[in-house]
CSV table of C-alpha atoms and ligand atoms in Angstrom, one decimal:
chain,number,residue,atom,x,y,z
A,198,MET,CA,-6.5,-1.8,15.2
A,199,GLU,CA,-4.2,-4.7,14.3
A,200,LYS,CA,-2.7,-4.9,10.8
A,201,THR,CA,-4.8,-8.0,10.0
A,202,GLU,CA,-8.0,-6.2,11.1
A,203,ARG,CA,-7.2,-3.2,9.0
A,204,LEU,CA,-6.4,-5.3,5.9
A,205,GLU,CA,-9.6,-7.3,6.5
A,206,LYS,CA,-11.6,-4.0,6.6
A,207,ILE,CA,-10.2,-3.1,3.2
A,208,LYS,CA,-11.3,-6.5,1.9
A,209,GLU,CA,-14.8,-5.9,3.2
A,210,GLU,CA,-15.0,-2.5,1.7
A,211,VAL,CA,-13.9,-3.7,-1.7
A,212,LEU,CA,-16.3,-6.6,-1.6
A,213,ASN,CA,-19.1,-4.1,-1.1
A,214,LEU,CA,-17.8,-1.5,-3.6
A,215,ARG,CA,-21.0,-1.1,-5.6
A,216,GLU,CA,-20.0,2.3,-6.9
A,217,SER,CA,-17.1,0.8,-8.7
A,218,PRO,CA,-17.4,0.8,-12.5
A,219,LEU,CA,-16.3,-2.8,-12.4
A,220,TYR,CA,-18.7,-4.1,-9.8
A,221,ALA,CA,-21.4,-5.1,-12.2
A,222,GLU,CA,-18.9,-7.1,-14.3
A,223,ARG,CA,-17.8,-8.9,-11.1
A,224,ILE,CA,-21.4,-9.9,-10.3
A,225,LYS,CA,-22.3,-10.8,-13.9
A,226,ASN,CA,-19.3,-13.0,-14.3
A,227,LYS,CA,-19.5,-14.5,-10.8
A,228,VAL,CA,-15.9,-13.6,-10.1
A,229,HIS,CA,-14.0,-12.1,-7.2
A,230,PRO,CA,-12.0,-9.0,-6.5
A,231,VAL,CA,-8.3,-9.6,-5.8
A,232,ILE,CA,-7.2,-7.8,-2.7
A,233,GLY,CA,-3.7,-9.0,-2.2
A,234,GLU,CA,-1.7,-11.8,-0.7
A,235,GLY,CA,1.5,-12.3,1.3
A,236,ASP,CA,3.3,-11.3,4.4
A,237,TYR,CA,1.6,-8.4,6.2
A,238,ASP,CA,5.1,-7.4,7.5
A,239,ALA,CA,6.8,-7.7,4.1
A,240,ASP,CA,9.8,-5.5,3.4
A,241,ILE,CA,9.0,-5.7,-0.3
A,242,LEU,CA,5.6,-4.9,-1.7
A,243,PHE,CA,4.9,-5.7,-5.4
A,244,VAL,CA,2.2,-3.7,-7.2
A,245,GLY,CA,0.7,-5.0,-10.4
A,246,GLU,CA,-2.0,-3.6,-12.6
A,247,ALA,CA,-5.3,-5.4,-12.3
A,248,PRO,CA,-6.4,-9.0,-12.0
A,249,GLY,CA,-6.6,-11.2,-15.1
A,250,ARG,CA,-9.0,-14.1,-15.8
A,251,ASN,CA,-7.4,-16.6,-13.4
A,252,GLU,CA,-7.0,-14.1,-10.7
A,253,ALA,CA,-10.7,-13.0,-10.8
A,254,LYS,CA,-11.7,-16.7,-10.8
A,255,THR,CA,-9.6,-17.5,-7.7
A,256,GLY,CA,-9.4,-14.1,-5.9
A,257,ARG,CA,-5.6,-14.5,-5.8
A,258,PRO,CA,-3.0,-12.1,-7.4
A,259,PHE,CA,-0.7,-13.4,-10.1
A,260,CYS,CA,-1.8,-17.0,-10.3
A,261,GLY,CA,-2.1,-17.2,-14.1
A,262,ALA,CA,0.5,-17.1,-16.9
A,263,ALA,CA,2.0,-13.8,-15.7
A,264,GLY,CA,2.1,-15.3,-12.1
A,265,LYS,CA,4.0,-18.3,-13.4
A,266,ILE,CA,6.7,-15.9,-14.7
A,267,LEU,CA,6.6,-13.9,-11.5
A,268,ASP,CA,7.2,-17.1,-9.5
A,269,GLU,CA,10.1,-18.0,-11.7
A,270,LEU,CA,11.7,-14.6,-11.4
A,271,LEU,CA,11.3,-14.5,-7.6
A,272,ALA,CA,12.7,-18.0,-7.2
A,273,ASN,CA,15.6,-17.1,-9.5
A,274,ALA,CA,16.4,-14.0,-7.4
A,275,GLY,CA,16.1,-16.0,-4.1
A,276,ILE,CA,13.1,-14.1,-2.8
A,277,PRO,CA,10.4,-16.4,-1.3
A,278,ARG,CA,6.9,-15.4,-2.5
A,279,ASP,CA,5.6,-15.8,1.0
A,280,HIS,CA,8.0,-13.2,2.3
A,281,ILE,CA,6.6,-10.4,0.1
A,282,TYR,CA,3.2,-8.9,-0.4
A,283,ILE,CA,1.6,-8.8,-3.8
A,284,THR,CA,-1.3,-6.6,-4.9
A,285,ASN,CA,-2.6,-4.6,-7.8
A,286,ILE,CA,-3.8,-1.0,-8.2
A,287,VAL,CA,-7.2,-2.1,-9.6
A,288,LYS,CA,-8.8,-4.8,-7.5
A,289,ASP,CA,-11.4,-6.0,-10.0
A,290,ARG,CA,-10.8,-7.5,-13.5
A,291,PRO,CA,-11.3,-5.0,-16.4
A,292,PRO,CA,-13.3,-6.7,-19.1
A,293,PHE,CA,-11.3,-8.4,-21.8
A,294,ASN,CA,-8.1,-7.6,-19.9
A,295,ARG,CA,-8.1,-4.1,-21.2
A,296,ASP,CA,-5.9,-1.5,-19.6
A,297,PRO,CA,-7.4,0.1,-16.5
A,298,LEU,CA,-9.2,3.4,-17.1
A,299,PRO,CA,-8.3,6.5,-15.1
A,300,GLU,CA,-11.6,6.4,-13.3
A,301,GLU,CA,-11.0,2.8,-12.2
A,302,ILE,CA,-7.5,3.8,-10.9
A,303,ALA,CA,-9.1,6.7,-9.0
A,304,VAL,CA,-11.6,4.3,-7.4
A,305,TYR,CA,-9.2,1.6,-6.3
A,306,GLY,CA,-6.0,3.6,-5.8
A,307,PRO,CA,-7.0,4.7,-2.2
A,308,PHE,CA,-7.2,1.0,-1.2
A,309,LEU,CA,-3.6,0.5,-2.4
A,310,ASP,CA,-2.6,3.6,-0.5
A,311,ARG,CA,-4.0,2.2,2.7
A,312,GLN,CA,-2.4,-1.2,2.1
A,313,ILE,CA,1.0,0.5,1.8
A,314,ASP,CA,0.4,2.5,5.0
A,315,ILE,CA,-0.6,-0.6,6.9
A,316,ILE,CA,2.2,-2.9,5.6
A,317,GLN,CA,4.8,-0.2,5.6
A,318,PRO,CA,7.2,-1.9,3.1
A,319,LYS,CA,10.7,-0.5,2.7
A,320,VAL,CA,10.7,-1.3,-1.0
A,321,ILE,CA,7.8,-1.0,-3.5
A,322,ALA,CA,8.4,-2.9,-6.7
A,323,THR,CA,6.2,-1.8,-9.5
A,324,LEU,CA,5.2,-4.2,-12.3
A,325,GLY,CA,4.5,-2.4,-15.5
A,326,ARG,CA,4.0,1.2,-16.5
A,327,TYR,CA,0.6,1.7,-14.8
A,328,ALA,CA,1.9,0.7,-11.4
A,329,MET,CA,5.1,2.7,-12.0
A,330,GLN,CA,3.2,5.8,-12.8
A,331,TYR,CA,0.8,5.5,-9.9
A,332,ILE,CA,3.5,4.9,-7.3
A,333,MET,CA,5.9,7.6,-8.7
A,334,LYS,CA,3.1,10.1,-8.6
A,335,LYS,CA,2.0,9.1,-5.1
A,336,PHE,CA,5.5,9.6,-3.8
A,337,ASN,CA,6.0,13.0,-5.5
A,338,LYS,CA,8.4,11.6,-8.2
A,339,GLU,CA,6.2,12.5,-11.1
A,340,SER,CA,9.0,14.6,-12.7
A,341,GLU,CA,11.3,11.6,-12.8
A,342,ILE,CA,8.8,9.4,-14.7
A,343,VAL,CA,10.4,8.1,-17.9
A,344,PRO,CA,9.1,5.4,-20.3
A,345,ILE,CA,9.2,1.9,-18.8
A,346,GLY,CA,11.9,0.9,-21.4
A,347,GLN,CA,14.2,3.3,-19.6
A,348,ALA,CA,12.9,3.1,-16.1
A,349,HIS,CA,13.0,-0.7,-15.7
A,350,GLY,CA,15.6,-1.9,-13.2
A,351,LYS,CA,16.0,1.6,-11.7
A,352,ALA,CA,15.6,2.5,-8.1
A,353,TYR,CA,14.3,5.7,-6.7
A,354,GLU,CA,14.6,6.9,-3.2
A,355,ALA,CA,11.3,8.4,-1.8
A,356,GLN,CA,9.6,9.4,1.4
A,357,ALA,CA,6.6,7.5,2.7
A,358,SER,CA,4.4,8.7,5.7
A,359,TYR,CA,6.2,6.1,7.8
A,360,GLY,CA,9.8,6.6,6.6
A,361,PRO,CA,12.1,6.3,3.6
A,362,ILE,CA,11.3,3.9,0.8
A,363,THR,CA,12.9,2.6,-2.4
A,364,ILE,CA,10.8,2.4,-5.5
A,365,VAL,CA,12.0,-0.2,-8.0
A,366,SER,CA,10.5,-0.1,-11.4
A,367,LEU,CA,10.2,-3.4,-13.3
A,368,TYR,CA,8.6,-4.6,-16.5
A,369,HIS,CA,5.3,-6.4,-16.1
A,370,PRO,CA,5.9,-10.2,-16.1
A,371,ALA,CA,3.1,-10.6,-18.7
A,372,VAL,CA,5.4,-9.1,-21.4
A,373,ALA,CA,7.8,-12.0,-20.9
A,374,VAL,CA,5.1,-14.7,-21.5
A,375,TYR,CA,6.0,-14.6,-25.3
A,376,ASN,CA,9.2,-12.6,-25.2
A,377,VAL,CA,12.4,-14.5,-24.2
A,378,HIS,CA,14.5,-11.3,-24.4
A,379,THR,CA,12.3,-9.4,-22.0
A,380,LYS,CA,12.4,-12.4,-19.7
A,381,GLU,CA,16.2,-12.2,-19.5
A,382,THR,CA,16.0,-8.4,-18.7
A,383,LEU,CA,13.4,-9.1,-16.0
A,384,LYS,CA,15.7,-11.8,-14.5
A,385,GLU,CA,18.5,-9.2,-14.3
A,386,ASP,CA,16.3,-6.6,-12.8
A,387,PHE,CA,14.8,-9.0,-10.2
A,388,ASN,CA,18.4,-10.1,-9.3
A,389,ARG,CA,19.1,-6.4,-8.5
A,390,LEU,CA,16.0,-6.4,-6.4
A,391,SER,CA,17.4,-9.3,-4.3
A,392,LYS,CA,20.0,-7.0,-2.9
A,393,TYR,CA,17.1,-5.1,-1.1
A,394,TYR,CA,15.7,-8.3,0.1
A,395,GLU,CA,19.1,-9.2,1.7
A,396,ARG,CA,19.5,-5.7,3.0
A,397,ASP,CA,16.2,-5.8,4.8
A,398,ARG,CA,16.8,-9.3,6.2
A,399,LYS,CA,19.9,-8.0,8.1
B,621,LIG,N1,-1.5,-9.0,-14.1
B,621,LIG,C1,-1.6,-8.1,-13.0
B,621,LIG,O1,-1.2,-7.0,-13.2
B,621,LIG,N2,-2.0,-8.6,-11.9
B,621,LIG,C2,-2.4,-9.8,-11.6
B,621,LIG,O2,-2.8,-10.1,-10.5
B,621,LIG,C3,-2.3,-10.7,-12.7
B,621,LIG,C4,-1.9,-10.3,-13.9
């Protein structure tokens, strides 16, 4: 099956995921799951946490306040948004933007796993501690997990089913909405990420 078909199949499955603890919320609020967006051949895949209000309304990842910051950080680092792929661990919005629950991560995680296997990125950039923890565990780096305050900007070499990958841990852009200091740190960390973008363009 082609990449497009395989990714479309994921979308179909998530749309029909009645067993999800967040499915009833989706129907009640007349909102959408957010599957992911971007280049199916991207070298860099960004993983966020879960859709917020704007994302659930539109079905697009990072299109609200945190998305505005993400766009700024990408532009500043010289990484075009349409050259990357962006998704989340949890594909439906948790009520009141609360943190995702372990059972929600367990339900949606396998879809992210499949997206990674299909897109086969060389770099996985995690946004926030939930994405960092999920990806580090998935790639057998659990023993190297440290608090996000220490992990941000760090790169970890790991092995995916399709080859070597680099995991880059970043703060979640939402923390920079009201915190100028974190925004500067995020800018520096994203600029480090641009080196992987350039490497993979060669
Ligand atoms: N926060 C996330 O983690 N993901 C989004 O898509 C939007 C905000």
